mmCIF file of C-alpha atoms in Angstrom:
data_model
loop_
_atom_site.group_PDB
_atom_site.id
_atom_site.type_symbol
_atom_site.label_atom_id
_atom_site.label_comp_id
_atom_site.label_asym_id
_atom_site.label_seq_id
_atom_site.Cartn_x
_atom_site.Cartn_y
_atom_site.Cartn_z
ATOM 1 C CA UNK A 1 46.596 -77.511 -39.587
ATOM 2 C CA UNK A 2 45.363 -78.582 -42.930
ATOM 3 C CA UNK A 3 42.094 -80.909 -42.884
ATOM 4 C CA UNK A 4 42.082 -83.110 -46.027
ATOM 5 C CA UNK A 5 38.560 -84.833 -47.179
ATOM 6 C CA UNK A 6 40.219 -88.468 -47.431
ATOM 7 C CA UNK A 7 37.282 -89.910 -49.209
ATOM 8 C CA UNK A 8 36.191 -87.520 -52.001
ATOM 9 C CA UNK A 9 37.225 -87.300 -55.684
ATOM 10 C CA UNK A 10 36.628 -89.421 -58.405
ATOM 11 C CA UNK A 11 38.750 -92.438 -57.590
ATOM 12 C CA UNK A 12 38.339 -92.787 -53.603
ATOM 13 C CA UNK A 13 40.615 -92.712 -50.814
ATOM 14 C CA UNK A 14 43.748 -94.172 -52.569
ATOM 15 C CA UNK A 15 45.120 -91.218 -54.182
ATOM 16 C CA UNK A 16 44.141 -88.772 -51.608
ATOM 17 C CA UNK A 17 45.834 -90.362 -48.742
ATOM 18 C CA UNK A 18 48.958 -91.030 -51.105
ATOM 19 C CA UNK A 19 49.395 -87.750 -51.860
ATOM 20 C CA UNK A 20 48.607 -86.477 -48.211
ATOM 21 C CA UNK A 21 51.588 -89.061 -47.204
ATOM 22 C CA UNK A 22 53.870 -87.058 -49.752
ATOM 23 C CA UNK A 23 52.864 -83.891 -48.698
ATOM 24 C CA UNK A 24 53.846 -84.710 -45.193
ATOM 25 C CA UNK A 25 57.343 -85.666 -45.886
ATOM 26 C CA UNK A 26 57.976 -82.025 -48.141
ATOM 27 C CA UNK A 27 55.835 -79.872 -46.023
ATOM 28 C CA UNK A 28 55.903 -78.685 -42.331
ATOM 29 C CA UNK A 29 52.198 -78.733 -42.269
ATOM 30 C CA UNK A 30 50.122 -81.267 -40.046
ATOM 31 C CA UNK A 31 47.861 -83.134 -41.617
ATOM 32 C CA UNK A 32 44.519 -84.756 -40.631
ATOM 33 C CA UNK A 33 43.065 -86.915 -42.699
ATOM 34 C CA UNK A 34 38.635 -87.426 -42.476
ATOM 35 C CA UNK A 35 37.509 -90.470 -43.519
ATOM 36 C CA UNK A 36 36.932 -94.111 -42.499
ATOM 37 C CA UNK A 37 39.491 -95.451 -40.295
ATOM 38 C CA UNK A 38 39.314 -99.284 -41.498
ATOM 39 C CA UNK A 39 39.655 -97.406 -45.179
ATOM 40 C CA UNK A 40 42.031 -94.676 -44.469
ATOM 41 C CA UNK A 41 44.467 -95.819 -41.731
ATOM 42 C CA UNK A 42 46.053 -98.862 -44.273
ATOM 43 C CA UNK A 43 46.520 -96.598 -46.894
ATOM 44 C CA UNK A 44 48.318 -94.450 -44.479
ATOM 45 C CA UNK A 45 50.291 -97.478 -43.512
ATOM 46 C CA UNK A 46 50.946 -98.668 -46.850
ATOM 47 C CA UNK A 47 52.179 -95.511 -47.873
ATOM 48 C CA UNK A 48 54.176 -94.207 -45.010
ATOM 49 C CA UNK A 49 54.125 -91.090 -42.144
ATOM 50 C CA UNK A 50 57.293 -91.212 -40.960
ATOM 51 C CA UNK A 51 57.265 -87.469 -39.324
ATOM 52 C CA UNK A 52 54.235 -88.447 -38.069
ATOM 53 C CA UNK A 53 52.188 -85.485 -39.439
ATOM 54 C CA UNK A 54 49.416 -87.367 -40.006
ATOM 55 C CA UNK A 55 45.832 -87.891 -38.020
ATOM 56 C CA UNK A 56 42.860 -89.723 -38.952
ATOM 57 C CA UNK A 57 39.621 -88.371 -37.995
ATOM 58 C CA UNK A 58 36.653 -90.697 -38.278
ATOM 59 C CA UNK A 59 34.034 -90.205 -40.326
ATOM 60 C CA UNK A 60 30.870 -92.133 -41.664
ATOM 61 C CA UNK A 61 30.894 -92.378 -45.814
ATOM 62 C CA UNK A 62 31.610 -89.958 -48.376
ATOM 63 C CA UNK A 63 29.400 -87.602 -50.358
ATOM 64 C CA UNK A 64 29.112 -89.389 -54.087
ATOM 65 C CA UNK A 65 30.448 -87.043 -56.673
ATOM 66 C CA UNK A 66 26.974 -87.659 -58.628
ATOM 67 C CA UNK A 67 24.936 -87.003 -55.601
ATOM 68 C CA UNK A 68 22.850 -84.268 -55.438
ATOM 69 C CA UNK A 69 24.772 -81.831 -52.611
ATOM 70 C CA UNK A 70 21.828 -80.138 -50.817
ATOM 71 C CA UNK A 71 20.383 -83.307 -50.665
ATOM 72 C CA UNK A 72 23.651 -85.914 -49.497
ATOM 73 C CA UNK A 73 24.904 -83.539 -46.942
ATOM 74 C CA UNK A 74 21.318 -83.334 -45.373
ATOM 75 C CA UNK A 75 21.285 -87.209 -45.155
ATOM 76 C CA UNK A 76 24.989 -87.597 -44.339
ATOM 77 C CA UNK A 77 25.709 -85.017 -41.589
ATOM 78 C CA UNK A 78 28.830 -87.330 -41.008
ATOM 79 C CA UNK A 79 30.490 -88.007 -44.106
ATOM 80 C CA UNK A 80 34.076 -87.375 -44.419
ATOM 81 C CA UNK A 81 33.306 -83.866 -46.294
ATOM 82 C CA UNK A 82 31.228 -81.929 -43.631
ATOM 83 C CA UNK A 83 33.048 -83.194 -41.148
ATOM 84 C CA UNK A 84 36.423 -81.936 -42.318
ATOM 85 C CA UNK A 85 34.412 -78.658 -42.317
ATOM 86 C CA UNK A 86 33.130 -78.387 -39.323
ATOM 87 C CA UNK A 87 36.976 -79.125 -38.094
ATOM 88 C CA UNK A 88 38.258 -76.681 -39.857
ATOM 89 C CA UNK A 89 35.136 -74.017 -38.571
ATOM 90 C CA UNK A 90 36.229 -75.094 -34.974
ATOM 91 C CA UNK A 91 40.029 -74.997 -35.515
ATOM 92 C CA UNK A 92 40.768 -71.415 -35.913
ATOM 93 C CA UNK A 93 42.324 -69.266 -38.829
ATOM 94 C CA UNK A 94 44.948 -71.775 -38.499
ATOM 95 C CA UNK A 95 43.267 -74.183 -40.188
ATOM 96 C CA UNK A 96 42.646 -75.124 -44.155
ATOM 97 C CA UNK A 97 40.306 -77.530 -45.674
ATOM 98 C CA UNK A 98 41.079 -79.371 -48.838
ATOM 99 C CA UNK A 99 39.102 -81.577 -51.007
ATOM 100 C CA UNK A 100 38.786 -83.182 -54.020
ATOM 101 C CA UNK A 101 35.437 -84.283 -53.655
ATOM 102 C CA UNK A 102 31.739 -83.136 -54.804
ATOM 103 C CA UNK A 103 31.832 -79.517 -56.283
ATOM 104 C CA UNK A 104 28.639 -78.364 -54.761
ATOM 105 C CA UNK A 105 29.139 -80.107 -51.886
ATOM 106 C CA UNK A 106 32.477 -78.451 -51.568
ATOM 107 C CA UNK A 107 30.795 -75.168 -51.483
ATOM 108 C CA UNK A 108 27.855 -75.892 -49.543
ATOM 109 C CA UNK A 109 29.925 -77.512 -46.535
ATOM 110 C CA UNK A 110 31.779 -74.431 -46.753
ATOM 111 C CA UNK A 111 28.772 -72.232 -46.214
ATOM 112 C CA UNK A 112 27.216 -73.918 -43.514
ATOM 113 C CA UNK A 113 30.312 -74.152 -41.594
ATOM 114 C CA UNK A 114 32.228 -71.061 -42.362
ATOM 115 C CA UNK A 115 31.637 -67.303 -42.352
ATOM 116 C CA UNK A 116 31.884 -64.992 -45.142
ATOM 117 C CA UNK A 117 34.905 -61.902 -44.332
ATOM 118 C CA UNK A 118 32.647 -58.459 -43.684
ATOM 119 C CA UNK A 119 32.027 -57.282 -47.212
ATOM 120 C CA UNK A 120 31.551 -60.272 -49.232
ATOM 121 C CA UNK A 121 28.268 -61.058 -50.688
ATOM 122 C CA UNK A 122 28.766 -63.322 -52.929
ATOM 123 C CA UNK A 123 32.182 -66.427 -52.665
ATOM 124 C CA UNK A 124 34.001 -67.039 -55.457
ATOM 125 C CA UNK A 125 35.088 -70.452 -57.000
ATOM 126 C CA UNK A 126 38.494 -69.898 -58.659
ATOM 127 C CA UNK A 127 39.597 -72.185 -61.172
ATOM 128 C CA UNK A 128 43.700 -72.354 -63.133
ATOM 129 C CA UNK A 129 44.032 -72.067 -66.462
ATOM 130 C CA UNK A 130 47.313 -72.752 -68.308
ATOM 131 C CA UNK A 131 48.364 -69.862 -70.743
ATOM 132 C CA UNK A 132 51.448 -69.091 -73.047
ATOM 133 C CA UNK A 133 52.278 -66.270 -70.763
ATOM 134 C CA UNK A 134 54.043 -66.895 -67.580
ATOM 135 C CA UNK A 135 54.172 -64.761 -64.767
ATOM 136 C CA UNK A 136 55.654 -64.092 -61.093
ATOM 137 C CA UNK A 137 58.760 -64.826 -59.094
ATOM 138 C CA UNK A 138 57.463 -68.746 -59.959
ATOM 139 C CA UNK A 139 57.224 -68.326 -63.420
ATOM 140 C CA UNK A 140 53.812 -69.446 -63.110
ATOM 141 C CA UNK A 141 51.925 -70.676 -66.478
ATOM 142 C CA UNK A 142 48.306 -70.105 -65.133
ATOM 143 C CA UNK A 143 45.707 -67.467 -64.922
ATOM 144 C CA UNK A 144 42.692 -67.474 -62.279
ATOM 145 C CA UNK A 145 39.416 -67.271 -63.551
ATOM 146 C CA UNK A 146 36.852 -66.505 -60.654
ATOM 147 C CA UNK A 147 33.752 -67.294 -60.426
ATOM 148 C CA UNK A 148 33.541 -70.667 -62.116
ATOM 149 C CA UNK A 149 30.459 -71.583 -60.625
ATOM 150 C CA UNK A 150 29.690 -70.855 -56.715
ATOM 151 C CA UNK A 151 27.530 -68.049 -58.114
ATOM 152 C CA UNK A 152 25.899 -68.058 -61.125
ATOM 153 C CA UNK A 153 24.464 -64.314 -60.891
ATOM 154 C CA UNK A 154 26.016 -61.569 -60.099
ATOM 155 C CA UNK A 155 26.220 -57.783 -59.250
ATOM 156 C CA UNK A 156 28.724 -55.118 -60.073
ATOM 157 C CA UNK A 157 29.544 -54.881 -56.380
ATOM 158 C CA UNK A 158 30.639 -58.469 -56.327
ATOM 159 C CA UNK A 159 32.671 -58.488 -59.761
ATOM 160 C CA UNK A 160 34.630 -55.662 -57.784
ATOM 161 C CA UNK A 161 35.037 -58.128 -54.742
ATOM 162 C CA UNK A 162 36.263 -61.073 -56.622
ATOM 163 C CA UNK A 163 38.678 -58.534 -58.572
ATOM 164 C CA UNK A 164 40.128 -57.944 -54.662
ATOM 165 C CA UNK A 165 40.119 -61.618 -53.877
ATOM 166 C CA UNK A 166 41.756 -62.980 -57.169
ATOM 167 C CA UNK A 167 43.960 -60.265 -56.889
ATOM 168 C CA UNK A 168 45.272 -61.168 -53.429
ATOM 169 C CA UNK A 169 45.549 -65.165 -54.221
ATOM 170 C CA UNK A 170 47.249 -64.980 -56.967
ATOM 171 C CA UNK A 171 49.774 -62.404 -55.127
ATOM 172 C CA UNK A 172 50.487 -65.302 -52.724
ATOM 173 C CA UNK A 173 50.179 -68.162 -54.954
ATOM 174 C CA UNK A 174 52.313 -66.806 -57.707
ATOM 175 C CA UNK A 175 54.352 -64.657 -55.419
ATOM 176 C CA UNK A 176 53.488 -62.067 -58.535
ATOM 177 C CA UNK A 177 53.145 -58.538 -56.497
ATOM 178 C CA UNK A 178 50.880 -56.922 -59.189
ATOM 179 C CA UNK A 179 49.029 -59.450 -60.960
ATOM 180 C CA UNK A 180 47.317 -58.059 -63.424
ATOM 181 C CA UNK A 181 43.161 -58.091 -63.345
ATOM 182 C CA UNK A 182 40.438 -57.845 -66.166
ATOM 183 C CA UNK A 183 36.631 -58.738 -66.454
ATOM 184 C CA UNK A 184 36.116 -60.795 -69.142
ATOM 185 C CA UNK A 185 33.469 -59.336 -71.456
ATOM 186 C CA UNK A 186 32.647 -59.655 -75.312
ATOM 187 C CA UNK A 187 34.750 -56.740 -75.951
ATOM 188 C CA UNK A 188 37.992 -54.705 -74.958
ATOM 189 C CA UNK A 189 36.020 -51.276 -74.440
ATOM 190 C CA UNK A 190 34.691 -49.955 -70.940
ATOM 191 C CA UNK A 191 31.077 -50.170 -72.601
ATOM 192 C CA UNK A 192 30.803 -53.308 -73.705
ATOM 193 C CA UNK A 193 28.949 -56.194 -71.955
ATOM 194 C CA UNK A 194 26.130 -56.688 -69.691
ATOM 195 C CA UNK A 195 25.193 -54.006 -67.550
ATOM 196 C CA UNK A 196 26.327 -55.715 -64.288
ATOM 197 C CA UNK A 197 30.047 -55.524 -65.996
ATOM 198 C CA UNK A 198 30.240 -52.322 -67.540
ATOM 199 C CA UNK A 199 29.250 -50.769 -64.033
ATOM 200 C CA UNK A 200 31.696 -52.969 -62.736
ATOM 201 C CA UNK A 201 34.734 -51.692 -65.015
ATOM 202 C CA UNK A 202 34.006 -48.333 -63.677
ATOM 203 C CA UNK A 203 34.266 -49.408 -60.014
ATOM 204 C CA UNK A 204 37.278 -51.701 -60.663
ATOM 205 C CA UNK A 205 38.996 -48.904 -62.291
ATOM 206 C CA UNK A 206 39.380 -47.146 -59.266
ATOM 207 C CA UNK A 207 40.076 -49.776 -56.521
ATOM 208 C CA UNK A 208 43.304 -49.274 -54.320
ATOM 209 C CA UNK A 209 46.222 -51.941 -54.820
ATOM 210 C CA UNK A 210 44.364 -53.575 -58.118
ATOM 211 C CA UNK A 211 46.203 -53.187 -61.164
ATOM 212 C CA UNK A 212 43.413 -53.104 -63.879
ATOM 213 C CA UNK A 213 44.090 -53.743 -67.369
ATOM 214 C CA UNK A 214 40.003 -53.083 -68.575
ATOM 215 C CA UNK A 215 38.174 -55.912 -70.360
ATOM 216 C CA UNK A 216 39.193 -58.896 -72.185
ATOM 217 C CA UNK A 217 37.796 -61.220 -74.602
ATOM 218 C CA UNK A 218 37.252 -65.080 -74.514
ATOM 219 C CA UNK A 219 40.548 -65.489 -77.621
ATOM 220 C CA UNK A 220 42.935 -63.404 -74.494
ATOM 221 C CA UNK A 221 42.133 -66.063 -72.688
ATOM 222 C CA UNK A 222 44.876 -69.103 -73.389
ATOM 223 C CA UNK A 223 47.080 -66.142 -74.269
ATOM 224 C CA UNK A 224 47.305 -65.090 -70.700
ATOM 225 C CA UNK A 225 46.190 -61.348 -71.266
ATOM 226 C CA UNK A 226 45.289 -61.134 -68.068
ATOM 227 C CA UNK A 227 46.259 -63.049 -64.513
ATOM 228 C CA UNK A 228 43.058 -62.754 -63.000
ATOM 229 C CA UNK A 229 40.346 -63.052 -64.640
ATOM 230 C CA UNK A 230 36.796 -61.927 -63.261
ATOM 231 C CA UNK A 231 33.347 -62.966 -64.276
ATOM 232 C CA UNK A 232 30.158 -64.828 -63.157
ATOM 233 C CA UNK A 233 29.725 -68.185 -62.140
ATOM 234 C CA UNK A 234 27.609 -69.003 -64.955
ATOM 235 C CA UNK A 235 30.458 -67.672 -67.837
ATOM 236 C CA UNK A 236 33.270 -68.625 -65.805
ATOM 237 C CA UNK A 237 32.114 -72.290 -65.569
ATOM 238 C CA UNK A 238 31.248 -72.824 -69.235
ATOM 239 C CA UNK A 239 34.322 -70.809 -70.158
ATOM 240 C CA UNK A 240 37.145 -73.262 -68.046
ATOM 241 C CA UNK A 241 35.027 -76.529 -69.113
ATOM 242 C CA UNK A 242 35.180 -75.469 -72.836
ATOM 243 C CA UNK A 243 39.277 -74.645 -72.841
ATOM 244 C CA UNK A 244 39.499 -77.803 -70.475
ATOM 245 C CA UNK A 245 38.105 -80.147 -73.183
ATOM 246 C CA UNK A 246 39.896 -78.494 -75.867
ATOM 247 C CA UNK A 247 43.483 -79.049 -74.754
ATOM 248 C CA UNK A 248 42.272 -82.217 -73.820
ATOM 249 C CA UNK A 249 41.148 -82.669 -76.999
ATOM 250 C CA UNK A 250 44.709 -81.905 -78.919
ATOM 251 C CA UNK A 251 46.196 -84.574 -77.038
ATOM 252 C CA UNK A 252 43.728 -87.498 -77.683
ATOM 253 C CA UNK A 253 44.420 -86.495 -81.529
ATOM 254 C CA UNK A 254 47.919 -86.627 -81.266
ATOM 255 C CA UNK A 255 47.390 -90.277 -79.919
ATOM 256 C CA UNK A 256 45.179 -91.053 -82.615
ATOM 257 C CA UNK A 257 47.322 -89.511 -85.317
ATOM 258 C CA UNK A 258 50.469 -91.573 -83.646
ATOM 259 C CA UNK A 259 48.197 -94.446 -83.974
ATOM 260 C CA UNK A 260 47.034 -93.521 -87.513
ATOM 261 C CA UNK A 261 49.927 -93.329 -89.863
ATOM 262 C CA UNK A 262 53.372 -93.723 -90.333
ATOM 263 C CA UNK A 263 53.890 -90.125 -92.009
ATOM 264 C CA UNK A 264 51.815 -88.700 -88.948
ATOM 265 C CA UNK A 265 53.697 -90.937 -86.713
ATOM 266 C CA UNK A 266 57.135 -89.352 -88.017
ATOM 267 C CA UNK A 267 55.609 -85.852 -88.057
ATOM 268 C CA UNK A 268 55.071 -86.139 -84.040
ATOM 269 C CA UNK A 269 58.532 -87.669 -83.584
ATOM 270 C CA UNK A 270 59.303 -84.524 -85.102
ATOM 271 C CA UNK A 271 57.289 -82.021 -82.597
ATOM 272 C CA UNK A 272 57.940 -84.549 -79.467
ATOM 273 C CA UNK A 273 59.411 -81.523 -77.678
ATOM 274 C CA UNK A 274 57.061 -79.407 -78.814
ATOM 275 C CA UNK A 275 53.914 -81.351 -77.776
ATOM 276 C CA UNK A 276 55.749 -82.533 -74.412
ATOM 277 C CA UNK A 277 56.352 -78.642 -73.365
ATOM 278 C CA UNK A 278 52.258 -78.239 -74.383
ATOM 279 C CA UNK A 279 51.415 -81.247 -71.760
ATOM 280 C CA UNK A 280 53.375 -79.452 -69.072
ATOM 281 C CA UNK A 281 52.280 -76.562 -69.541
ATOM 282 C CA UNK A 282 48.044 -77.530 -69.465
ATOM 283 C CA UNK A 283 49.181 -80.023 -66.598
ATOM 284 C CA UNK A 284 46.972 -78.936 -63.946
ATOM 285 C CA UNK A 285 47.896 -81.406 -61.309
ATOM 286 C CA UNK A 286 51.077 -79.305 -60.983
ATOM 287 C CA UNK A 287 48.932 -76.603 -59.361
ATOM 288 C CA UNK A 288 46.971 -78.803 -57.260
ATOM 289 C CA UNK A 289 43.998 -76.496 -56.952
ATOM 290 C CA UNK A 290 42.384 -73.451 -56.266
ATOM 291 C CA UNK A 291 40.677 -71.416 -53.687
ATOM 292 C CA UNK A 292 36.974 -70.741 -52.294
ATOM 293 C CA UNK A 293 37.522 -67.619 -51.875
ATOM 294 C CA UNK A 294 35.120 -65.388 -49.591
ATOM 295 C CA UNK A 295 34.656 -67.207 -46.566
ATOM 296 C CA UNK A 296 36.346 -66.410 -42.910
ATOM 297 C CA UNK A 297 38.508 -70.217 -43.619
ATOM 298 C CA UNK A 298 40.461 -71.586 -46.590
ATOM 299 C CA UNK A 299 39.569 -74.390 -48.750
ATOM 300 C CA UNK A 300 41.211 -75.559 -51.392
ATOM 301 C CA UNK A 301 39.060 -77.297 -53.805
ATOM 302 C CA UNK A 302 41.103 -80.100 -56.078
ATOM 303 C CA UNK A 303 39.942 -81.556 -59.179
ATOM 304 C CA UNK A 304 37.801 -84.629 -59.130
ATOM 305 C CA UNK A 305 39.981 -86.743 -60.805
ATOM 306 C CA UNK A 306 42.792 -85.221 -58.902
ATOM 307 C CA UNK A 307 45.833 -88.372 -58.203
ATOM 308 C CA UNK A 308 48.643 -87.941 -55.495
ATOM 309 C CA UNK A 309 50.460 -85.691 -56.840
ATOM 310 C CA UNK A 310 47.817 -82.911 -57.471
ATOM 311 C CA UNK A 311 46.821 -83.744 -54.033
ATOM 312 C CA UNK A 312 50.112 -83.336 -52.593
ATOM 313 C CA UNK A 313 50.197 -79.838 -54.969
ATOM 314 C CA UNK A 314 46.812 -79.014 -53.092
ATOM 315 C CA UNK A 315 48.230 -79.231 -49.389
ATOM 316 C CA UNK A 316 51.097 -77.146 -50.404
ATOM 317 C CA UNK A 317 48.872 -74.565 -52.005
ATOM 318 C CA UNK A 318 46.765 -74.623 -48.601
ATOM 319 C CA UNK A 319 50.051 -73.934 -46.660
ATOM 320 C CA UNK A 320 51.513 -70.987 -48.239
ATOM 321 C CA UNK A 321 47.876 -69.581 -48.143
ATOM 322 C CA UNK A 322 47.826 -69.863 -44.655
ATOM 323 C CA UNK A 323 51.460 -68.958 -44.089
ATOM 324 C CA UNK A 324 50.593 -65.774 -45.508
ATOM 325 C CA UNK A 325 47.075 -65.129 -44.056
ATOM 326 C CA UNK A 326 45.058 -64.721 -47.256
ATOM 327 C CA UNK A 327 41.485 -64.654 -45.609
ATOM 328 C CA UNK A 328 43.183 -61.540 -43.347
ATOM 329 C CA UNK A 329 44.542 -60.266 -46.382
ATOM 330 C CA UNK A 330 41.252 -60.230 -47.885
ATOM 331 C CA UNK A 331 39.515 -58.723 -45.263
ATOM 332 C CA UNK A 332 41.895 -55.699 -45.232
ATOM 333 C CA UNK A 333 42.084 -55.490 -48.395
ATOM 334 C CA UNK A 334 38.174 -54.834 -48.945
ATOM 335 C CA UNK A 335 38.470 -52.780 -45.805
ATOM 336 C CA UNK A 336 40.891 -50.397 -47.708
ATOM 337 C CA UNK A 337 38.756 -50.689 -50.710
ATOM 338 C CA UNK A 338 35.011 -49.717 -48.902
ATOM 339 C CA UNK A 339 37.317 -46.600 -46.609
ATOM 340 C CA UNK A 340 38.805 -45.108 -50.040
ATOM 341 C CA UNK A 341 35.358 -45.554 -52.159
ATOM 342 C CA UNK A 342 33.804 -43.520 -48.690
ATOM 343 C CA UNK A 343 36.341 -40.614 -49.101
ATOM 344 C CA UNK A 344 36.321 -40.409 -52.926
ATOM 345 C CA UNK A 345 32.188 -40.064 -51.833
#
């Protein structure tokens, strides 16, 4: 069962429930949808459930994406977003949350509702990032950077957990067996960076079933050096917003420059293929989104301004995670990690 905030992201219900009406008709998944039933159940309507896969759940108002988390979710114990947590608590290892709604509120709903897996001290935000390199049985053009914000400080013992929990996702996600992991650091040798990551490079090193490729810098990045990327929330966060912007940025000047001037204009008639494989390539919808990873149940956090078809991307996401039992695959695979640090001890 995959339980879909219906009300959050930047542009309200619409998109949400559009793309959760598409996801039911190329998924196997069942769907329920939280949110207001005199808001949700039209859209459902208007957009069609003909396997009927799809349940509304009633819920009070949504958590505003400007609103301050701690403070909405104490004052709106029923809005659609802690509800669809508290479903997804109840329901099971069965069951998947995703949402495109408030990012702290995301990750505090998920706290207060969910468990973290025995050996986790710290969750991870994960966040896609398109890259030149491709990788996996997908051919998949993003890496995953984790944390990107759930927590800001961190130890060396939990830059070695999110190493095991990127590693794992992204084995599922990209059906890539041995994705390749590196801290990201302000240079390629084992002794650079903070201390927190160069005692973390010497515990990575020598975790089971993580193929470790050392440090990389912030220019590796778009390159796709690496396909998991590990550092804390506070770099992480700064990091994807930055490379976000800036690919952002090349198209709004290839508008302006079509706008501009005839040469211009010609030259970009010119690169049209060029500049058309760039936008696939930094499309992000076609991912959907990316994990919370660290806690007993799945979420799959979408971006804000996320439309149907990232939605739609998101669900699918959430199913093959589940199919493949990544929070149990996590587990074990810190369980292997802590038993083989105790006999190398």
């Amino acid at each position: 069962m995959i339980v879909v905030d219906a009300m959050g992201g930047d542009h309200g219900p619409g998109p949400v429930v559009e793309g959760a009406c598409e996801a039911a008709r190329v998924t196997r998944a069942q769907l329920e949808l939280v949110g207001e039933p005199s808001l949700v159940e039209p859209l459902v309507a208007k957009f069609g459930d003909p396997e009927r896969r799809l349940r509304v759940i009633p819920a009070e108002g949504v958590i505003a994406m400007d609103a301050k988390p701690r403070v909405a979710l104490a004052e709106q114990p029923q809005a659609s977003l802690p509800v669809a947590a508290r479903r997804v608590a109840d329901g099971g290892q069965r069951y998947a949350m995703v949402s495109s709604g408030n990012t702290g509120a995301v990750v505090l709903s998920c706290a207060g509702a969910f468990k973290r897996i025995p050996g986790v001290r710290r969750t991870a935000l994960a966040a896609v990032m398109p890259t030149e390199k491709r990788r996996g049985e997908k051919d998949d053009p993003f890496s995953l950077v984790l944390d990107v914000g759930a927590t800001l400080r961190v130890d060396a013992e939990d830059l070695a957990t999110f190493a095991v929990m990127g590693s794992t996702y992204a084995s599922i996600v990209s059906k890539n067996v041995s994705p390749r992991v590196a801290l990201l650091s302000n240079g390629t040798e084992p002794t650079k960076g903070l201390p927190e990551i160069v005692a973390a490079h010497a515990l990575i090193r020598d975790l089971p079933g993580i193929r470790f490729i050392g440090n990389i810098e912030g220019l590796h990045l778009p390159r796709g050096a690496a396909d998991v990327v590990v550092c804390d929330g506070f770099t992480g966060n700064i990091t994807v917003k930055m490379l976000e912007g800036i690919f952002e940025g090349i198209v709004d000047m290839a508008r302006y420059a079509q706008r501009s001037k005839m040469t211009w204009r010609f030259g970009l008639w010119l690169l049209e293929n060029g500049i058309r494989r760039l936008k696939e390539v930094t499309d992000w919808q076609q991912y959907g989104g990316a994990p919370i990873l660290g806690f007993d149940r799945l979420c799959i956090k979408a971006h804000g301004r996320s439309g149907a078809r990232a939605v739609r991307n998101a669900i699918r996401v959430a199913e093959r995670c589940l199919a493949q039992d990544l929070c149990a695959r996590i587990e074990d695979g810190l369980r292997d990690q802590k038993a083989e640090r105790a006999d190398a001890s």
